[in-house]
Short mmCIF file of C-alpha atoms and ligand atoms in Angstrom, two decimals:
data_model
loop_
_atom_site.label_atom_id
_atom_site.label_comp_id
_atom_site.label_asym_id
_atom_site.label_seq_id
_atom_site.Cartn_x
_atom_site.Cartn_y
_atom_site.Cartn_z
CA MET A 8 -82.93 71.65 -13.88
CA ILE A 9 -85.18 69.18 -12.00
CA LEU A 10 -87.98 67.43 -14.25
CA VAL A 11 -91.39 66.89 -12.85
CA THR A 12 -93.96 64.38 -14.13
CA GLY A 13 -97.23 63.25 -13.04
CA ALA A 14 -97.68 67.31 -11.46
CA THR A 15 -101.59 67.03 -12.11
CA GLY A 16 -101.83 63.75 -10.05
CA THR A 17 -101.28 63.47 -6.35
CA VAL A 18 -97.81 62.89 -5.52
CA GLY A 19 -96.14 65.12 -8.46
CA ARG A 20 -98.58 67.98 -7.40
CA LEU A 21 -97.26 67.59 -3.99
CA THR A 22 -93.52 67.26 -5.13
CA LEU A 23 -93.76 70.24 -6.91
CA ARG A 24 -94.61 72.43 -4.03
CA ARG A 25 -92.19 70.89 -1.77
CA LEU A 26 -89.11 71.77 -4.17
CA PRO A 27 -86.83 74.72 -2.44
CA VAL A 28 -87.51 77.76 -4.50
CA GLY A 29 -83.66 78.05 -5.47
CA HIS A 30 -83.78 75.03 -7.71
CA ALA A 31 -84.88 75.50 -11.44
CA VAL A 32 -87.93 73.22 -11.84
CA ARG A 33 -89.24 71.93 -15.11
CA VAL A 34 -92.95 70.36 -15.47
CA LEU A 35 -93.93 68.04 -18.07
CA ALA A 36 -97.79 67.95 -18.37
CA ARG A 37 -100.03 66.96 -21.33
CA ASP A 38 -102.23 69.74 -20.36
CA PRO A 39 -99.80 72.75 -18.82
CA SER A 40 -103.13 74.75 -17.91
CA ARG A 41 -103.77 72.14 -15.19
CA VAL A 42 -100.77 72.56 -13.20
CA ALA A 43 -100.39 74.50 -10.36
CA VAL A 44 -97.25 76.29 -10.65
CA PRO A 45 -96.18 77.33 -7.18
CA HIS A 46 -93.49 79.85 -7.74
CA ARG A 47 -91.57 82.00 -11.00
CA ASN A 48 -88.70 79.23 -10.97
CA VAL A 49 -91.24 76.79 -12.47
CA GLU A 50 -91.32 76.33 -16.05
CA VAL A 51 -94.15 74.17 -17.59
CA VAL A 52 -93.42 72.14 -21.03
CA ARG A 53 -96.42 70.45 -22.99
CA ALA A 54 -95.30 66.65 -23.38
CA ASP A 55 -96.72 63.32 -23.45
CA TYR A 56 -94.90 60.03 -22.99
CA GLY A 57 -96.18 58.65 -25.94
CA ASP A 58 -94.73 61.59 -28.31
CA PRO A 59 -90.77 61.59 -28.57
CA LEU A 60 -90.34 64.30 -29.80
CA SER A 61 -92.00 66.54 -27.30
CA LEU A 62 -90.37 64.13 -24.55
CA ARG A 63 -86.71 65.14 -26.01
CA ARG A 64 -87.85 68.95 -25.71
CA ALA A 65 -88.84 68.46 -22.30
CA LEU A 66 -85.91 66.63 -20.88
CA THR A 67 -83.16 68.71 -22.27
CA GLY A 68 -81.01 70.11 -19.65
CA VAL A 69 -82.65 68.18 -17.07
CA HIS A 70 -80.28 66.43 -14.48
CA ARG A 71 -83.05 64.79 -12.32
CA ALA A 72 -86.18 63.63 -12.80
CA LEU A 73 -89.72 62.60 -10.99
CA LEU A 74 -91.28 59.82 -13.03
CA VAL A 75 -94.50 59.06 -12.68
CA THR A 76 -96.40 56.69 -15.04
CA ASN A 77 -100.01 54.80 -14.76
CA ARG A 78 -100.51 53.21 -17.99
CA VAL A 79 -100.74 49.74 -16.96
CA GLY A 80 -98.62 47.36 -19.42
CA GLY A 81 -97.62 50.17 -21.44
CA ASP A 82 -94.15 51.24 -22.38
CA ASP A 83 -94.03 54.87 -20.85
CA ASP A 84 -91.04 54.00 -18.48
CA ALA A 85 -88.94 52.63 -21.17
CA VAL A 86 -89.36 55.40 -23.79
CA PHE A 87 -88.83 58.09 -21.04
CA LEU A 88 -85.92 56.56 -19.81
CA ARG A 89 -84.33 56.08 -23.33
CA THR A 90 -84.93 59.74 -24.13
CA ALA A 91 -83.71 60.51 -20.76
CA ARG A 92 -80.32 58.64 -21.09
CA GLU A 93 -79.84 60.42 -24.63
CA ALA A 94 -80.54 63.66 -23.14
CA GLY A 95 -77.66 63.29 -20.52
CA VAL A 96 -80.20 62.98 -17.14
CA ARG A 97 -78.35 61.85 -14.32
CA GLN A 98 -80.79 60.22 -11.84
CA VAL A 99 -84.45 59.46 -11.91
CA VAL A 100 -86.63 58.98 -9.18
CA LYS A 101 -89.41 56.52 -9.98
CA LEU A 102 -92.63 56.10 -7.95
CA SER A 103 -93.25 52.57 -7.95
CA ALA A 104 -95.09 50.52 -5.25
CA ALA A 105 -94.48 48.56 -2.20
CA ALA A 106 -96.10 45.59 -3.59
CA VAL A 107 -93.12 44.92 -6.16
CA ALA A 108 -91.25 43.82 -3.18
CA ASP A 109 -93.71 40.93 -2.60
CA LEU A 110 -93.04 37.46 -4.26
CA GLN A 111 -96.64 36.64 -3.83
CA ALA A 112 -97.84 39.62 -5.77
CA GLN A 113 -97.91 38.26 -9.29
CA ASP A 114 -100.96 40.54 -10.33
CA LEU A 115 -100.70 42.41 -13.91
CA ILE A 116 -100.19 45.82 -12.30
CA THR A 117 -97.35 44.90 -9.67
CA ARG A 118 -95.90 42.86 -12.82
CA TRP A 119 -95.96 45.83 -14.82
CA GLN A 120 -94.16 48.09 -11.96
CA ARG A 121 -91.57 45.39 -11.55
CA ASP A 122 -90.51 45.81 -15.23
CA CYS A 123 -90.85 49.54 -14.79
CA GLU A 124 -88.43 49.69 -12.09
CA THR A 125 -86.04 46.84 -14.00
CA ALA A 126 -86.06 49.33 -17.05
CA LEU A 127 -84.72 52.03 -14.74
CA THR A 128 -82.13 49.78 -12.69
CA SER A 129 -80.58 48.53 -16.04
CA SER A 130 -80.82 51.58 -17.64
CA GLY A 131 -77.00 52.87 -16.95
CA LEU A 132 -78.83 56.01 -15.20
CA GLY A 133 -78.86 56.90 -11.66
CA TRP A 134 -81.87 55.68 -9.64
CA THR A 135 -83.95 56.03 -6.80
CA LEU A 136 -87.33 53.81 -6.24
CA LEU A 137 -90.21 55.34 -4.06
CA ARG A 138 -92.13 52.05 -3.08
CA PRO A 139 -95.26 53.39 -1.20
CA ARG A 140 -98.10 51.35 0.74
CA ALA A 141 -101.55 52.28 -0.42
CA PHE A 142 -102.27 56.31 -0.58
CA MET A 143 -104.27 57.57 2.46
CA SER A 144 -105.58 59.85 -0.42
CA ASN A 145 -107.44 56.48 -2.12
CA ALA A 146 -110.11 57.29 1.00
CA MET A 147 -111.36 60.31 -1.28
CA SER A 148 -113.11 57.55 -3.45
CA TRP A 149 -115.47 57.35 -0.55
CA GLY A 150 -116.27 60.99 -0.83
CA SER A 151 -119.74 60.44 -2.89
CA SER A 152 -121.29 57.88 -0.60
CA VAL A 153 -120.33 59.39 2.69
CA ARG A 154 -121.68 62.96 1.36
CA THR A 155 -124.95 61.27 0.13
CA GLU A 156 -125.59 58.18 2.60
CA GLY A 157 -123.14 58.41 5.34
CA VAL A 158 -121.71 55.15 4.11
CA VAL A 159 -118.07 53.48 3.39
CA ARG A 160 -118.08 50.78 1.19
CA THR A 161 -115.09 48.47 0.21
CA LEU A 162 -114.04 45.18 0.20
CA TYR A 163 -112.63 43.11 3.50
CA GLY A 164 -112.73 46.35 5.82
CA HIS A 165 -111.27 44.61 8.92
CA THR A 166 -107.98 43.85 7.05
CA PRO A 167 -105.27 46.47 7.88
CA ASN A 168 -102.79 48.36 5.57
CA ALA A 169 -100.36 50.52 6.63
CA CYS A 170 -101.19 53.29 4.10
CA VAL A 171 -99.33 56.29 3.79
CA HIS A 172 -99.76 60.25 3.51
CA PRO A 173 -98.89 61.02 -0.12
CA GLN A 174 -97.27 64.31 1.28
CA ASP A 175 -94.87 61.97 2.77
CA ILE A 176 -94.07 60.52 -0.30
CA ALA A 177 -93.85 63.96 -1.91
CA ASP A 178 -91.36 64.70 0.79
CA ALA A 179 -89.10 61.83 -0.04
CA ALA A 180 -89.43 62.74 -3.60
CA ALA A 181 -88.29 66.08 -3.32
CA LEU A 182 -85.20 65.17 -1.47
CA ALA A 183 -84.30 62.52 -3.74
CA LEU A 184 -84.46 65.25 -6.54
CA THR A 185 -82.14 67.68 -4.51
CA GLU A 186 -79.64 65.72 -2.49
CA ASP A 187 -77.05 63.50 -3.98
CA CYS A 188 -77.21 60.76 -1.08
CA HIS A 189 -80.09 58.85 -2.54
CA VAL A 190 -78.76 57.33 -5.64
CA GLY A 191 -79.16 53.64 -5.63
CA ARG A 192 -81.67 53.40 -2.84
CA VAL A 193 -84.97 52.02 -2.41
CA TYR A 194 -87.46 53.45 0.08
CA THR A 195 -90.56 51.54 0.87
CA LEU A 196 -92.82 54.19 2.64
CA THR A 197 -95.77 53.64 4.87
CA GLY A 198 -97.70 55.34 7.53
CA PRO A 199 -97.21 55.36 11.02
CA GLN A 200 -99.93 52.53 11.78
CA PRO A 201 -101.51 49.90 10.12
CA LEU A 202 -105.41 50.60 9.68
CA THR A 203 -108.45 48.93 8.51
CA ALA A 204 -111.25 50.48 6.33
CA VAL A 205 -113.47 49.94 9.34
CA GLU A 206 -110.97 51.81 11.66
CA GLN A 207 -110.55 54.86 8.96
CA THR A 208 -114.45 55.21 8.60
CA GLU A 209 -114.18 55.66 12.70
CA GLN A 210 -111.68 57.99 12.49
CA LEU A 211 -113.31 59.93 9.39
CA ALA A 212 -116.61 60.09 11.26
CA GLU A 213 -114.69 61.81 14.27
CA VAL A 214 -113.02 64.26 12.05
CA ILE A 215 -116.13 65.33 10.19
CA GLY A 216 -118.55 64.75 13.27
CA ARG A 217 -120.97 62.45 11.44
CA ARG A 218 -122.18 59.29 12.27
CA LEU A 219 -120.94 57.14 9.21
CA ARG A 220 -121.67 53.51 8.42
CA PHE A 221 -119.27 50.74 6.87
CA GLU A 222 -120.78 48.16 4.86
CA GLU A 223 -118.20 45.22 3.73
CA LEU A 224 -118.61 44.79 -0.40
CA GLU A 225 -118.62 41.05 -1.43
CA PRO A 226 -115.90 40.34 -3.95
CA HIS A 227 -118.59 39.80 -6.84
CA GLN A 228 -120.08 43.28 -6.13
CA ALA A 229 -116.79 44.83 -5.91
CA ARG A 230 -115.97 43.13 -9.32
CA VAL A 231 -119.02 44.53 -10.82
CA ALA A 232 -118.36 48.08 -9.82
CA LEU A 233 -114.62 48.12 -11.07
CA LEU A 234 -115.83 46.75 -14.21
CA ARG A 235 -117.81 50.19 -14.79
CA ARG A 236 -114.22 51.66 -14.90
CA TYR A 237 -111.51 49.43 -15.66
CA PRO A 238 -110.68 46.57 -18.21
CA GLY A 239 -111.01 42.93 -17.02
CA PRO A 240 -107.46 42.11 -16.45
CA VAL A 241 -106.87 45.50 -14.08
CA VAL A 242 -110.16 44.47 -12.10
CA ASP A 243 -108.38 40.79 -11.80
CA ALA A 244 -105.18 42.42 -10.38
CA LEU A 245 -106.99 44.87 -8.29
CA LEU A 246 -108.98 42.00 -6.70
CA ASP A 247 -106.00 39.90 -6.49
CA SER A 248 -104.22 42.23 -4.48
CA ALA A 249 -107.23 43.11 -2.50
CA LEU A 250 -106.77 39.32 -1.40
CA ARG A 251 -103.16 39.91 -0.46
CA GLN A 252 -104.32 42.46 1.67
CA LYS A 253 -106.91 40.11 3.15
CA ALA A 254 -103.91 37.60 3.99
CA GLY A 255 -102.29 40.26 5.52
CA ALA A 256 -99.32 41.25 3.45
CA LYS A 257 -99.88 44.80 3.83
CA ALA A 258 -99.72 45.71 7.50
CA GLN A 259 -96.02 45.96 8.02
CA VAL A 260 -95.25 49.81 9.21
CA LEU A 261 -91.40 50.62 8.33
CA ASP A 262 -89.46 53.54 9.69
CA THR A 263 -88.40 54.74 6.35
CA VAL A 264 -90.55 58.00 6.28
CA ARG A 265 -88.69 59.42 9.31
CA ALA A 266 -85.17 57.82 8.37
CA VAL A 267 -85.38 59.85 5.01
CA THR A 268 -87.29 62.70 5.67
CA GLY A 269 -86.63 63.32 9.36
CA SER A 270 -90.10 63.63 10.36
CA GLN A 271 -92.52 61.04 11.87
CA PRO A 272 -95.21 59.76 9.25
CA ARG A 273 -98.22 61.49 8.93
CA SER A 274 -101.22 59.94 10.14
CA PHE A 275 -104.72 59.04 8.42
CA ARG A 276 -106.47 61.37 11.14
CA THR A 277 -104.55 64.11 9.90
CA TRP A 278 -105.10 63.52 5.92
CA ALA A 279 -108.89 63.10 7.23
CA GLN A 280 -108.51 66.65 8.65
CA GLU A 281 -106.90 68.62 5.71
CA HIS A 282 -109.46 66.78 3.72
CA ALA A 283 -112.71 66.96 5.71
CA GLY A 284 -114.44 69.25 3.27
CA VAL A 285 -114.54 66.32 0.75
CA PHE A 286 -116.66 64.51 3.02
CA ALA A 287 -119.27 67.36 4.08
CA PRO A 288 -122.65 66.74 2.81
CA ASP A 289 -122.15 70.08 0.87
CA GLY A 290 -118.32 69.66 0.60
CA ASN A 291 -116.89 69.49 -2.93
CA ARG A 292 -117.13 66.88 -5.27
CA ARG A 293 -113.58 65.67 -5.66
CA SER A 294 -114.11 62.25 -5.31
CA GLY A 295 -112.63 58.86 -7.12
CA PRO A 296 -113.38 56.01 -8.27
CA LEU A 297 -114.58 53.06 -6.15
CA PHE A 298 -111.02 52.06 -5.83
CA SER A 299 -108.56 54.46 -7.16
CA LEU A 300 -106.71 52.26 -10.05
CA GLU A 301 -103.80 51.25 -7.33
CA GLY A 302 -105.74 51.78 -4.22
CA ALA A 303 -106.12 48.15 -3.24
CA LEU A 304 -102.54 47.36 -4.77
CA SER A 305 -99.68 48.25 -2.35
N1 NAP B 22 -102.54 54.99 -5.35
C1 NAP B 22 -102.21 54.25 -4.61
O1 NAP B 22 -102.61 53.83 -3.61
C2 NAP B 22 -100.57 53.93 -5.24
C3 NAP B 22 -99.92 53.04 -4.11
C4 NAP B 22 -98.55 52.56 -4.65
C5 NAP B 22 -98.17 53.14 -5.82
N2 NAP B 22 -99.04 53.63 -6.65
C6 NAP B 22 -98.08 54.19 -7.84
O2 NAP B 22 -98.39 55.58 -8.13
C7 NAP B 22 -98.21 55.97 -9.26
C8 NAP B 22 -99.51 56.94 -9.80
O3 NAP B 22 -99.14 58.10 -9.08
P1 NAP B 22 -100.31 59.11 -8.64
O4 NAP B 22 -101.56 58.53 -8.01
O5 NAP B 22 -99.47 60.23 -7.84
O6 NAP B 22 -101.06 59.84 -10.27
P2 NAP B 22 -101.98 59.75 -10.61
O7 NAP B 22 -102.91 60.98 -9.70
O8 NAP B 22 -102.75 58.82 -11.03
O9 NAP B 22 -101.83 60.65 -11.80
C9 NAP B 22 -100.73 60.16 -12.83
C10 NAP B 22 -100.09 61.16 -13.79
O10 NAP B 22 -99.57 60.87 -14.68
C11 NAP B 22 -99.55 61.86 -15.73
N3 NAP B 22 -99.76 61.05 -16.85
C12 NAP B 22 -100.29 60.20 -17.58
N4 NAP B 22 -99.90 59.53 -18.60
C13 NAP B 22 -99.09 60.33 -19.29
C14 NAP B 22 -98.61 60.72 -20.48
N5 NAP B 22 -98.91 59.87 -21.56
N6 NAP B 22 -97.88 61.84 -20.71
C15 NAP B 22 -97.55 62.52 -19.41
N7 NAP B 22 -98.19 62.31 -18.30
C16 NAP B 22 -98.77 61.40 -18.02
C17 NAP B 22 -101.12 62.50 -15.62
O11 NAP B 22 -101.29 63.81 -16.40
P3 NAP B 22 -102.54 63.88 -16.98
O12 NAP B 22 -103.35 64.48 -15.66
O13 NAP B 22 -102.34 64.71 -18.38
O14 NAP B 22 -103.71 62.59 -17.09
C18 NAP B 22 -100.92 62.55 -14.01
O15 NAP B 22 -100.12 63.75 -13.74
C19 NAP B 22 -98.91 54.76 -10.45
O16 NAP B 22 -97.58 54.67 -10.96
C20 NAP B 22 -99.02 53.86 -9.18
O17 NAP B 22 -98.88 52.50 -9.24
C21 NAP B 22 -100.30 54.45 -6.28
#
């Protein structure tokens, strides 16, 4: 039995859809009604990392699990791993972040992810670490301003990030959950090229056939906007991370997606084509915050 967590979020949802029909799959969700179940072989169990009894129920009979957590500074990973070990789980595939490997990255969120990785690698369970760079889908956060004003606003728009398509992360996750050869492996996942926000804006404009403007935010403007959504320490972490991008720390392209999945990493243009509706003036309102929580972070 394979357990998928985070199935209402970006990577877990795509991973669930990628798992072959022949595998028995269980989804752990706080609200099962929000899970898009792809086929009959998928069972959905209501559980919460904060509720050990529900976790135990969800983990019983599971041999491999995808672990997605997002409560910065929390102990969800530790609680999940303890319960997984007791339940006899053999391997946990953890969604981490590329920044973990950067010794210059000492912000709160990266330190938390590092601690979570250590909790897994020292747990006695088999492990696989997925360390993606920024998700291309963080561009969803531009949806509202693109739709209504034709504008993309962010920090340090001329600095590159080798952002990765979430489907490539999900493809790697699905393989790690269904093949034996991924235990003890660390996969740092990037897209096919480093891209600046200005370049992303240009590509998005071409894809949706509209003129778009890029406006660079000053750090103090970004701070004010972020403080509307996140606590101060998380905002500090996001701004630190953006500074590392400005210094060029996130531009490196790696061959890992192709090496693991056998396919070339998907481009930002492809992502934009798939999500063009989000940016159309009459498009749907699936738009994220100014920054996705770790948007600037990996
Ligand atoms: N965005 C980026 O650019 C980026 C880059 C590198 C790494 N990352 C890492 O990616 C991870 C987030 O992945 P994502 O964006 O795919 O997820 P996401 O869209 O943020 O969704 C988080 C998922 O976790 C579930 N969850 C949260 N708290 C839970 C709890 N107490 N019990 C059970 N489930 C819970 C959520 O369920 P509900 O729907 O019930 O809330 C949701 O399904 C983070 O660890 C982040 O550090 C992100």
